[in-house]
Amino acid sequence: MSNSILEEIARLGVRSQCATDKGGAAFARLLQIAETGNTSQARRVAAFVASTFNGRRFPFDPFELRAVDAEISDDMLCCLDALRWAQADLYSLVPDGHSRVRAVIQRWGLASRSAS
């Protein structure tokens, strides 16, 4: 392989790792909002968190990005970038993420909504 190809692979690897790191931190903040909030923004965050867990079962309308504060939508976009690089499931980047996301889905009644 030529040096330019190896350099590009290395550059993309760094970019992927950076997106994953930022996405993990953003996901932790969003998960905290979904776990503790009680506003319409928290409900939207919970729906987003659920969609990153299982997008087919919990679809998320991207226009919801307009209905939350800029900091929250920035975190959502970081999560989407991390998902694009597909190094890890976002819930696996936070302590006890799997059970915490499942608890958020239950707390906000998202499981029953997705069945309809």
Tab-separated table of N, CA and C in Angstrom:
chain	number	residue	atom	x	y	z
A	1	MET	N	0.831	-1.182	0.000
A	1	MET	CA	0.000	0.000	0.000
A	1	MET	C	0.878	1.249	0.000
A	2	SER	N	0.414	2.251	-0.696
A	2	SER	CA	1.198	3.486	-0.762
A	2	SER	C	1.078	4.273	0.545
A	3	ASN	N	2.048	5.148	0.749
A	3	ASN	CA	2.041	5.969	1.959
A	3	ASN	C	0.804	6.841	2.055
A	4	SER	N	0.320	7.355	0.927
A	4	SER	CA	-0.850	8.232	0.961
A	4	SER	C	-2.097	7.465	1.423
A	5	ILE	N	-2.217	6.222	1.032
A	5	ILE	CA	-3.353	5.402	1.479
A	5	ILE	C	-3.230	5.110	2.969
A	6	LEU	N	-2.037	4.762	3.420
A	6	LEU	CA	-1.833	4.502	4.850
A	6	LEU	C	-2.076	5.754	5.691
A	7	GLU	N	-1.665	6.902	5.163
A	7	GLU	CA	-1.907	8.157	5.864
A	7	GLU	C	-3.398	8.458	5.963
A	8	GLU	N	-4.117	8.187	4.879
A	8	GLU	CA	-5.571	8.408	4.884
A	8	GLU	C	-6.259	7.468	5.863
A	9	ILE	N	-5.845	6.229	5.901
A	9	ILE	CA	-6.410	5.271	6.858
A	9	ILE	C	-6.149	5.733	8.282
A	10	ALA	N	-4.957	6.200	8.552
A	10	ALA	CA	-4.617	6.699	9.891
A	10	ALA	C	-5.436	7.936	10.235
A	11	ARG	N	-5.588	8.837	9.269
A	11	ARG	CA	-6.369	10.057	9.501
A	11	ARG	C	-7.821	9.723	9.814
A	12	LEU	N	-8.381	8.804	9.064
A	12	LEU	CA	-9.768	8.404	9.304
A	12	LEU	C	-9.917	7.675	10.633
A	13	GLY	N	-8.901	6.923	11.018
A	13	GLY	CA	-8.931	6.255	12.317
A	13	GLY	C	-8.976	7.244	13.466
A	14	VAL	N	-8.174	8.292	13.358
A	14	VAL	CA	-8.168	9.350	14.383
A	14	VAL	C	-9.528	10.047	14.413
A	15	ARG	N	-10.045	10.349	13.247
A	15	ARG	CA	-11.357	11.014	13.161
A	15	ARG	C	-12.455	10.144	13.771
A	16	SER	N	-12.412	8.860	13.485
A	16	SER	CA	-13.392	7.920	14.027
A	16	SER	C	-13.309	7.848	15.546
A	17	GLN	N	-12.094	7.762	16.073
A	17	GLN	CA	-11.919	7.678	17.524
A	17	GLN	C	-12.374	8.967	18.198
A	18	CYS	N	-12.084	10.094	17.605
A	18	CYS	CA	-12.505	11.387	18.152
A	18	CYS	C	-14.034	11.481	18.187
A	19	ALA	N	-14.681	11.068	17.103
A	19	ALA	CA	-16.150	11.094	17.051
A	19	ALA	C	-16.744	10.160	18.101
A	20	THR	N	-16.148	9.012	18.285
A	20	THR	CA	-16.627	8.058	19.277
A	20	THR	C	-16.466	8.623	20.689
A	21	ASP	N	-15.324	9.224	20.963
A	21	ASP	CA	-15.088	9.819	22.283
A	21	ASP	C	-16.090	10.939	22.576
A	22	LYS	N	-16.255	11.837	21.609
A	22	LYS	CA	-17.202	12.946	21.790
A	22	LYS	C	-18.633	12.419	21.897
A	23	GLY	N	-18.966	11.424	21.094
A	23	GLY	CA	-20.304	10.842	21.132
A	23	GLY	C	-20.604	10.171	22.464
A	24	GLY	N	-19.615	9.500	23.025
A	24	GLY	CA	-19.802	8.868	24.331
A	24	GLY	C	-20.067	9.886	25.416
A	25	ALA	N	-19.318	10.975	25.400
A	25	ALA	CA	-19.525	12.036	26.402
A	25	ALA	C	-20.889	12.701	26.207
A	26	ALA	N	-21.251	12.952	24.960
A	26	ALA	CA	-22.551	13.557	24.666
A	26	ALA	C	-23.687	12.627	25.076
A	27	PHE	N	-23.536	11.342	24.796
A	27	PHE	CA	-24.565	10.375	25.156
A	27	PHE	C	-24.753	10.324	26.673
A	28	ALA	N	-23.667	10.395	27.417
A	28	ALA	CA	-23.765	10.396	28.881
A	28	ALA	C	-24.584	11.599	29.362
A	29	ARG	N	-24.357	12.762	28.770
A	29	ARG	CA	-25.128	13.950	29.157
A	29	ARG	C	-26.602	13.789	28.798
A	30	LEU	N	-26.872	13.283	27.595
A	30	LEU	CA	-28.258	13.086	27.177
A	30	LEU	C	-28.962	12.047	28.043
A	31	LEU	N	-28.273	10.976	28.347
A	31	LEU	CA	-28.866	9.942	29.189
A	31	LEU	C	-29.227	10.504	30.560
A	32	GLN	N	-28.372	11.337	31.099
A	32	GLN	CA	-28.648	11.968	32.394
A	32	GLN	C	-29.912	12.829	32.317
A	33	ILE	N	-30.090	13.572	31.256
A	33	ILE	CA	-31.298	14.389	31.073
A	33	ILE	C	-32.528	13.495	30.999
A	34	ALA	N	-32.437	12.416	30.226
A	34	ALA	CA	-33.571	11.501	30.070
A	34	ALA	C	-33.914	10.792	31.376
A	35	GLU	N	-32.912	10.554	32.205
A	35	GLU	CA	-33.133	9.866	33.480
A	35	GLU	C	-33.722	10.792	34.537
A	36	THR	N	-33.382	12.054	34.506
A	36	THR	CA	-33.754	12.940	35.616
A	36	THR	C	-34.707	14.059	35.240
A	37	GLY	N	-34.836	14.367	33.975
A	37	GLY	CA	-35.677	15.486	33.559
A	37	GLY	C	-37.148	15.148	33.563
A	38	ASN	N	-37.963	16.198	33.544
A	38	ASN	CA	-39.414	15.979	33.473
A	38	ASN	C	-40.062	17.015	32.560
A	39	THR	N	-39.331	17.476	31.560
A	39	THR	CA	-39.837	18.477	30.625
A	39	THR	C	-40.072	17.855	29.256
A	40	SER	N	-40.656	18.643	28.373
A	40	SER	CA	-40.848	18.150	27.002
A	40	SER	C	-39.495	17.912	26.330
A	41	GLN	N	-38.492	18.712	26.687
A	41	GLN	CA	-37.157	18.473	26.136
A	41	GLN	C	-36.615	17.121	26.606
A	42	ALA	N	-36.830	16.807	27.880
A	42	ALA	CA	-36.356	15.522	28.415
A	42	ALA	C	-37.054	14.366	27.710
A	43	ARG	N	-38.327	14.532	27.404
A	43	ARG	CA	-39.055	13.483	26.667
A	43	ARG	C	-38.448	13.302	25.275
A	44	ARG	N	-38.129	14.388	24.621
A	44	ARG	CA	-37.500	14.299	23.292
A	44	ARG	C	-36.119	13.655	23.388
A	45	VAL	N	-35.389	14.003	24.422
A	45	VAL	CA	-34.070	13.397	24.630
A	45	VAL	C	-34.226	11.896	24.864
A	46	ALA	N	-35.203	11.517	25.661
A	46	ALA	CA	-35.448	10.091	25.916
A	46	ALA	C	-35.767	9.360	24.613
A	47	ALA	N	-36.580	9.972	23.770
A	47	ALA	CA	-36.916	9.357	22.479
A	47	ALA	C	-35.672	9.212	21.617
A	48	PHE	N	-34.800	10.217	21.651
A	48	PHE	CA	-33.552	10.131	20.890
A	48	PHE	C	-32.663	9.016	21.432
A	49	VAL	N	-32.510	8.968	22.745
A	49	VAL	CA	-31.692	7.925	23.379
A	49	VAL	C	-32.215	6.549	22.976
A	50	ALA	N	-33.527	6.378	23.026
A	50	ALA	CA	-34.125	5.095	22.633
A	50	ALA	C	-33.831	4.786	21.165
A	51	SER	N	-33.853	5.799	20.319
A	51	SER	CA	-33.604	5.559	18.891
A	51	SER	C	-32.168	5.125	18.630
A	52	THR	N	-31.232	5.605	19.447
A	52	THR	CA	-29.845	5.169	19.268
A	52	THR	C	-29.646	3.744	19.768
A	53	PHE	N	-30.549	3.303	20.615
A	53	PHE	CA	-30.515	1.949	21.162
A	53	PHE	C	-31.100	0.949	20.158
A	54	ASN	N	-32.235	1.342	19.540
A	54	ASN	CA	-32.894	0.488	18.563
A	54	ASN	C	-33.729	1.384	17.649
A	55	GLY	N	-33.141	1.825	16.571
A	55	GLY	CA	-33.783	2.770	15.672
A	55	GLY	C	-35.010	2.239	14.962
A	56	ARG	N	-35.077	0.961	14.758
A	56	ARG	CA	-36.271	0.396	14.105
A	56	ARG	C	-37.459	0.398	15.050
A	57	ARG	N	-37.217	0.067	16.289
A	57	ARG	CA	-38.310	0.009	17.261
A	57	ARG	C	-38.684	1.391	17.776
A	58	PHE	N	-37.699	2.288	17.841
A	58	PHE	CA	-37.920	3.628	18.385
A	58	PHE	C	-37.435	4.684	17.390
A	59	PRO	N	-38.164	4.866	16.284
A	59	PRO	CA	-37.723	5.851	15.291
A	59	PRO	C	-37.757	7.272	15.873
A	60	PHE	N	-36.867	8.118	15.376
A	60	PHE	CA	-36.760	9.498	15.851
A	60	PHE	C	-36.842	10.444	14.673
A	61	ASP	N	-37.742	11.396	14.739
A	61	ASP	CA	-37.916	12.392	13.691
A	61	ASP	C	-36.819	13.447	13.826
A	62	PRO	N	-35.977	13.622	12.831
A	62	PRO	CA	-34.874	14.580	12.958
A	62	PRO	C	-35.338	16.028	13.157
A	63	PHE	N	-36.568	16.343	12.829
A	63	PHE	CA	-37.078	17.693	13.066
A	63	PHE	C	-37.196	17.993	14.558
A	64	GLU	N	-37.153	16.963	15.397
A	64	GLU	CA	-37.147	17.170	16.848
A	64	GLU	C	-35.894	17.908	17.306
A	65	LEU	N	-34.839	17.900	16.490
A	65	LEU	CA	-33.629	18.649	16.822
A	65	LEU	C	-33.924	20.137	16.970
A	66	ARG	N	-34.964	20.596	16.313
A	66	ARG	CA	-35.347	22.010	16.380
A	66	ARG	C	-36.077	22.353	17.676
A	67	ALA	N	-36.553	21.356	18.380
A	67	ALA	CA	-37.407	21.584	19.547
A	67	ALA	C	-36.658	21.492	20.872
A	68	VAL	N	-35.344	21.372	20.812
A	68	VAL	CA	-34.544	21.295	22.031
A	68	VAL	C	-33.496	22.401	22.009
A	69	ASP	N	-32.941	22.689	23.181
A	69	ASP	CA	-31.889	23.697	23.281
A	69	ASP	C	-30.714	23.337	22.377
A	70	ALA	N	-29.959	24.355	21.993
A	70	ALA	CA	-28.816	24.149	21.099
A	70	ALA	C	-27.811	23.164	21.678
A	71	GLU	N	-27.560	23.223	22.985
A	71	GLU	CA	-26.584	22.315	23.601
A	71	GLU	C	-27.053	20.864	23.488
A	72	ILE	N	-28.337	20.655	23.655
A	72	ILE	CA	-28.889	19.301	23.547
A	72	ILE	C	-28.803	18.817	22.103
A	73	SER	N	-29.192	19.668	21.158
A	73	SER	CA	-29.123	19.229	19.753
A	73	SER	C	-27.672	19.028	19.316
A	74	ASP	N	-26.749	19.833	19.845
A	74	ASP	CA	-25.329	19.605	19.554
A	74	ASP	C	-24.901	18.224	20.046
A	75	ASP	N	-25.335	17.852	21.249
A	75	ASP	CA	-25.008	16.522	21.772
A	75	ASP	C	-25.632	15.423	20.916
A	76	MET	N	-26.847	15.642	20.456
A	76	MET	CA	-27.486	14.656	19.581
A	76	MET	C	-26.690	14.474	18.298
A	77	LEU	N	-26.228	15.583	17.738
A	77	LEU	CA	-25.435	15.505	16.510
A	77	LEU	C	-24.103	14.796	16.745
A	78	CYS	N	-23.497	15.016	17.905
A	78	CYS	CA	-22.264	14.279	18.244
A	78	CYS	C	-22.543	12.780	18.300
A	79	CYS	N	-23.679	12.420	18.871
A	79	CYS	CA	-24.045	11.002	18.944
A	79	CYS	C	-24.246	10.420	17.549
A	80	LEU	N	-24.892	11.171	16.684
A	80	LEU	CA	-25.093	10.690	15.316
A	80	LEU	C	-23.764	10.518	14.592
A	81	ASP	N	-22.833	11.421	14.828
A	81	ASP	CA	-21.514	11.279	14.212
A	81	ASP	C	-20.820	10.020	14.720
A	82	ALA	N	-20.926	9.773	16.018
A	82	ALA	CA	-20.330	8.551	16.580
A	82	ALA	C	-20.984	7.306	15.984
A	83	LEU	N	-22.296	7.335	15.821
A	83	LEU	CA	-22.990	6.192	15.220
A	83	LEU	C	-22.542	5.978	13.776
A	84	ARG	N	-22.293	7.060	13.083
A	84	ARG	CA	-21.849	6.964	11.688
A	84	ARG	C	-20.542	6.200	11.576
A	85	TRP	N	-19.653	6.395	12.537
A	85	TRP	CA	-18.360	5.716	12.498
A	85	TRP	C	-18.441	4.296	13.023
A	86	ALA	N	-19.486	3.972	13.759
A	86	ALA	CA	-19.824	2.604	14.167
A	86	ALA	C	-18.717	1.858	14.901
A	87	GLN	N	-17.998	2.553	15.768
A	87	GLN	CA	-16.990	1.850	16.568
A	87	GLN	C	-17.625	1.118	17.745
A	88	ALA	N	-18.736	1.664	18.259
A	88	ALA	CA	-19.370	1.065	19.434
A	88	ALA	C	-20.806	1.542	19.527
A	89	ASP	N	-21.651	0.721	20.144
A	89	ASP	CA	-22.990	1.180	20.473
A	89	ASP	C	-22.863	2.238	21.560
A	90	LEU	N	-23.599	3.323	21.430
A	90	LEU	CA	-23.452	4.431	22.373
A	90	LEU	C	-23.695	4.008	23.813
A	91	TYR	N	-24.698	3.166	24.033
A	91	TYR	CA	-24.990	2.767	25.406
A	91	TYR	C	-23.822	2.018	26.044
A	92	SER	N	-22.971	1.416	25.220
A	92	SER	CA	-21.827	0.680	25.765
A	92	SER	C	-20.697	1.613	26.214
A	93	LEU	N	-20.812	2.885	25.910
A	93	LEU	CA	-19.778	3.854	26.249
A	93	LEU	C	-20.009	4.523	27.607
A	94	VAL	N	-21.139	4.198	28.258
A	94	VAL	CA	-21.431	4.766	29.578
A	94	VAL	C	-21.614	3.629	30.577
A	95	PRO	N	-21.309	3.884	31.840
A	95	PRO	CA	-21.473	2.828	32.847
A	95	PRO	C	-22.918	2.327	32.910
A	96	ASP	N	-23.073	1.019	32.875
A	96	ASP	CA	-24.378	0.361	32.981
A	96	ASP	C	-25.373	0.880	31.935
A	97	GLY	N	-24.842	1.237	30.773
A	97	GLY	CA	-25.648	1.881	29.741
A	97	GLY	C	-26.847	1.090	29.271
A	98	HIS	N	-26.697	-0.198	29.080
A	98	HIS	CA	-27.802	-1.014	28.572
A	98	HIS	C	-29.006	-0.943	29.501
A	99	SER	N	-28.806	-1.192	30.771
A	99	SER	CA	-29.937	-1.186	31.703
A	99	SER	C	-30.466	0.230	31.923
A	100	ARG	N	-29.601	1.221	31.872
A	100	ARG	CA	-30.051	2.605	32.040
A	100	ARG	C	-30.940	3.039	30.880
A	101	VAL	N	-30.560	2.682	29.654
A	101	VAL	CA	-31.394	3.025	28.499
A	101	VAL	C	-32.722	2.288	28.584
A	102	ARG	N	-32.700	1.029	28.961
A	102	ARG	CA	-33.966	0.285	29.097
A	102	ARG	C	-34.859	0.930	30.151
A	103	ALA	N	-34.268	1.430	31.232
A	103	ALA	CA	-35.042	2.111	32.275
A	103	ALA	C	-35.642	3.418	31.744
A	104	VAL	N	-34.901	4.137	30.917
A	104	VAL	CA	-35.420	5.366	30.309
A	104	VAL	C	-36.605	5.035	29.403
A	105	ILE	N	-36.487	3.983	28.625
A	105	ILE	CA	-37.581	3.564	27.744
A	105	ILE	C	-38.828	3.267	28.568
A	106	GLN	N	-38.646	2.585	29.677
A	106	GLN	CA	-39.786	2.282	30.561
A	106	GLN	C	-40.330	3.555	31.204
A	107	ARG	N	-39.433	4.381	31.735
A	107	ARG	CA	-39.845	5.594	32.449
A	107	ARG	C	-40.732	6.479	31.588
A	108	TRP	N	-40.377	6.615	30.328
A	108	TRP	CA	-41.109	7.513	29.446
A	108	TRP	C	-42.208	6.807	28.651
A	109	GLY	N	-42.434	5.527	28.905
A	109	GLY	CA	-43.497	4.798	28.227
A	109	GLY	C	-43.271	4.632	26.739
A	110	LEU	N	-42.023	4.590	26.342
A	110	LEU	CA	-41.718	4.505	24.911
A	110	LEU	C	-41.955	3.113	24.357
A	111	ALA	N	-41.810	2.092	25.187
A	111	ALA	CA	-42.013	0.719	24.711
A	111	ALA	C	-43.453	0.506	24.262
A	112	SER	N	-44.398	1.032	25.026
A	112	SER	CA	-45.797	0.842	24.663
A	112	SER	C	-46.173	1.674	23.428
A	113	ARG	N	-45.535	2.821	23.279
A	113	ARG	CA	-45.791	3.662	22.110
A	113	ARG	C	-45.287	3.027	20.840
A	114	SER	N	-44.163	2.318	20.923
A	114	SER	CA	-43.578	1.729	19.715
A	114	SER	C	-44.361	0.519	19.235
A	115	ALA	N	-45.164	-0.067	20.092
A	115	ALA	CA	-45.927	-1.247	19.714
A	115	ALA	C	-47.104	-0.906	18.806
A	116	SER	N	-47.514	0.354	18.817
A	116	SER	CA	-48.693	0.737	18.016
A	116	SER	C	-48.353	1.003	16.577
